[in-house]
């Protein structure tokens, strides 16, 4: 009897990729655990052995080892020949991408909008430009009586609340000023200003954020409100830019301290 020819093997059907097929919950848990391992590294650490990383992240040794292998393959950690793990160069690359992708207007404009909406006064952001300061962003008060400033306008450094806020963290200073800085008629007669510095990821002053208003509206209640709002936004924008808010908070009221 004649044997039938071997039939061709039908192509293997690739199952549809769905969250259920991937085990979405398990994948999310794995990501959480991997992030816990990265978070286990501290600034003062040298190379960390597997046991320390597992203990700090709350993971079993085998789970930590498996995840560290994946992180190492993508450059998030490096295993040293002498033993122990350190953070990998991929994190530095991502940090640099983050720094370069930051746009001041993405964070400063919403902060200025909040300041104007909650105070009813003009909100401004200045940056240092050599030995002067430049108005980079400005939202005018809805009040008919207000001070005026144009975006791009240059003003003196070291005079007025913004001018002094840009220098508030400059070393060396024996006595640093309290924040936010308040000026009354210092640069312009009949104008009050409240400003605080904003820090970038590298710890340098990125600019100063604040409010300006006519002196006749700057009573005790307005001062309390404006100083609270300015400090809040200075700390918030600093954090959004990747900076450390602690140096600003340390010069403010105790309510802003950790």
XYZ file of C-alpha atoms in Angstrom:
258
model
C 0.000 0.000 0.000
C 1.269 3.372 -0.925
C 2.136 5.610 1.968
C 0.642 9.083 1.874
C 3.086 11.893 1.525
C 3.874 13.803 4.673
C 1.487 16.653 4.944
C 3.019 20.087 5.506
C 2.941 21.292 9.078
C 0.326 24.024 9.415
C 1.760 27.384 10.501
C 1.689 27.912 14.199
C -1.033 30.329 15.243
C 0.333 33.229 17.269
C -2.089 33.990 20.099
C -3.435 37.482 20.360
C -1.463 39.562 22.850
C -3.806 40.855 25.498
C -3.274 42.126 29.035
C -4.714 38.805 30.211
C -2.254 36.842 28.089
C 0.629 38.906 29.392
C -0.462 38.550 32.959
C -0.775 42.312 33.410
C -1.012 42.160 37.159
C 2.149 40.065 37.393
C 4.008 42.400 35.050
C 3.031 45.441 37.083
C 4.179 43.693 40.234
C 7.520 42.895 38.581
C 7.945 46.555 37.620
C 7.138 47.621 41.175
C 9.732 45.207 42.508
C 12.379 46.334 40.033
C 11.758 49.967 40.991
C 12.017 49.000 44.659
C 15.475 47.582 43.925
C 16.590 50.809 42.258
C 15.179 52.812 45.146
C 17.215 50.694 47.574
C 20.428 52.456 46.526
C 21.440 55.417 48.683
C 23.732 58.319 47.865
C 26.263 57.330 50.511
C 26.410 53.665 49.431
C 29.289 51.851 47.832
C 28.660 48.619 45.904
C 25.772 46.741 47.516
C 25.690 42.940 47.826
C 22.650 40.993 46.716
C 21.592 40.260 50.302
C 21.469 43.971 51.219
C 19.456 44.864 48.129
C 17.003 42.055 48.784
C 16.611 43.109 52.408
C 16.124 46.794 51.626
C 13.584 46.097 48.879
C 11.779 43.400 50.856
C 12.336 40.761 48.159
C 13.382 37.141 48.300
C 17.003 36.553 47.236
C 16.075 34.617 44.088
C 13.524 37.241 43.038
C 16.013 40.051 43.602
C 18.713 38.177 41.664
C 16.407 37.577 38.699
C 15.277 41.217 38.560
C 18.824 42.515 38.965
C 19.803 40.412 35.973
C 17.126 42.108 33.890
C 18.085 45.565 35.161
C 21.743 44.834 34.407
C 20.946 43.769 30.847
C 19.409 47.199 30.253
C 22.169 49.128 31.999
C 20.147 50.227 35.033
C 22.554 48.474 37.396
C 26.092 47.155 37.016
C 27.536 44.127 38.759
C 31.168 44.732 39.627
C 33.820 42.018 39.103
C 34.706 42.176 42.803
C 31.072 41.660 43.732
C 28.215 43.955 44.564
C 25.938 46.135 42.486
C 26.028 49.831 41.649
C 23.620 51.978 39.652
C 24.185 51.791 35.912
C 24.935 54.376 33.250
C 21.442 54.153 31.729
C 20.100 56.103 34.700
C 22.586 58.888 34.008
C 21.498 58.939 30.375
C 17.822 59.138 31.353
C 18.576 61.873 33.861
C 20.340 63.892 31.177
C 17.416 63.397 28.803
C 15.073 64.549 31.562
C 17.186 67.644 32.207
C 17.324 68.547 28.510
C 13.608 67.948 27.995
C 12.584 70.293 30.790
C 10.923 73.438 29.548
C 10.493 76.278 31.994
C 7.214 77.378 30.480
C 5.694 73.927 31.053
C 6.011 74.466 34.804
C 6.297 78.224 35.298
C 3.218 79.295 33.357
C 0.791 77.094 35.320
C 2.382 78.343 38.554
C 1.904 81.962 37.492
C -1.697 81.239 36.549
C -2.334 79.835 40.020
C -0.678 82.826 41.658
C -2.741 85.331 39.687
C -5.992 83.413 40.127
C -5.617 83.067 43.903
C -4.195 86.519 44.657
C -5.743 88.659 41.929
C -2.320 90.296 41.419
C 0.330 90.304 38.702
C 2.554 87.226 38.638
C 6.074 87.311 37.185
C 9.102 85.086 36.648
C 12.569 86.629 36.267
C 15.862 85.036 35.243
C 19.360 86.322 35.775
C 20.999 87.787 32.688
C 24.585 88.710 33.491
C 24.560 91.481 36.064
C 20.877 92.238 35.446
C 17.587 90.355 35.450
C 15.154 89.752 32.629
C 11.373 89.325 32.791
C 10.776 85.926 31.199
C 7.073 85.321 31.952
C 4.375 87.735 33.086
C 0.636 87.515 33.763
C -1.078 90.827 34.461
C -3.499 91.434 37.292
C -7.160 91.841 36.303
C -7.330 94.974 38.504
C -7.441 98.270 36.594
C -4.779 99.688 38.930
C -1.606 97.617 38.724
C 2.087 97.875 37.970
C 3.316 97.042 34.481
C 6.249 95.024 33.192
C 6.961 93.695 29.727
C 8.287 90.229 28.894
C 11.937 90.639 27.916
C 12.363 93.816 29.947
C 15.681 94.132 31.803
C 15.783 95.370 35.389
C 18.533 95.797 37.996
C 19.880 92.804 39.885
C 19.965 93.077 43.664
C 17.182 95.693 43.834
C 13.550 94.829 44.508
C 12.154 91.521 45.660
C 12.960 89.658 42.432
C 16.377 91.246 42.128
C 17.306 90.143 45.640
C 15.620 86.717 45.378
C 17.893 85.826 42.449
C 20.892 86.419 44.752
C 19.416 84.986 47.948
C 21.251 81.666 47.696
C 24.505 82.965 46.233
C 27.575 82.091 48.321
C 29.224 83.394 50.338
C 26.703 85.085 52.619
C 27.015 85.264 56.384
C 23.324 85.993 56.870
C 20.995 84.768 54.177
C 17.701 86.639 53.794
C 14.416 85.151 54.892
C 12.131 83.935 52.123
C 10.073 85.050 50.418
C 11.667 88.446 49.990
C 9.314 91.410 50.328
C 9.994 94.885 48.989
C 7.916 98.020 49.459
C 8.629 100.854 47.066
C 12.207 99.658 46.670
C 12.487 99.823 42.905
C 9.247 101.563 42.033
C 7.505 103.934 44.400
C 4.056 102.729 45.492
C 4.704 99.118 44.376
C 5.123 96.078 46.618
C 6.691 92.820 45.457
C 7.054 89.332 46.927
C 9.497 86.862 45.362
C 11.408 83.650 46.044
C 14.072 81.785 44.073
C 13.439 78.636 42.065
C 16.157 75.988 41.795
C 16.991 73.749 38.843
C 18.100 70.125 38.947
C 21.769 71.129 39.182
C 21.092 73.168 42.316
C 21.576 76.506 40.556
C 18.993 79.281 40.686
C 16.730 78.926 37.641
C 14.879 82.182 38.320
C 12.607 83.960 40.755
C 8.844 83.716 40.973
C 6.585 86.238 42.627
C 3.764 88.760 42.783
C 3.618 92.542 42.455
C 0.825 94.897 43.461
C 0.185 98.521 44.445
C 1.228 99.331 48.005
C -2.260 100.508 48.950
C -3.563 96.928 48.416
C -0.693 95.351 50.310
C -2.214 95.200 53.791
C -1.544 92.538 56.422
C -4.057 90.094 54.950
C -2.626 90.490 51.446
C 0.892 89.999 52.781
C -0.055 86.736 54.502
C -1.781 85.436 51.387
C 0.912 86.481 48.916
C 3.840 85.173 50.938
C 2.120 81.805 51.359
C 1.317 81.528 47.661
C 4.786 82.572 46.475
C 6.581 80.126 48.757
C 4.236 77.326 47.738
C 4.885 77.876 44.051
C 8.647 78.384 44.470
C 8.876 74.991 46.160
C 6.514 73.330 43.667
C 8.301 74.619 40.553
C 11.683 73.695 42.030
C 10.477 70.133 42.571
C 8.971 69.996 39.065
C 12.319 71.044 37.568
C 14.082 68.259 39.431
C 15.612 70.581 42.018
C 15.770 70.204 45.782
C 13.284 72.486 47.600
C 15.051 72.128 50.982
C 17.393 75.171 50.632
C 14.392 77.398 49.868
C 12.222 75.926 52.621
C 15.049 76.330 55.153
C 15.008 80.102 54.670
C 11.236 80.366 54.985
C 8.746 80.087 57.779
C 8.865 76.907 59.845
C 5.670 75.746 58.111
C 7.738 75.079 54.967
C 10.332 72.919 56.703
C 10.286 69.139 56.454
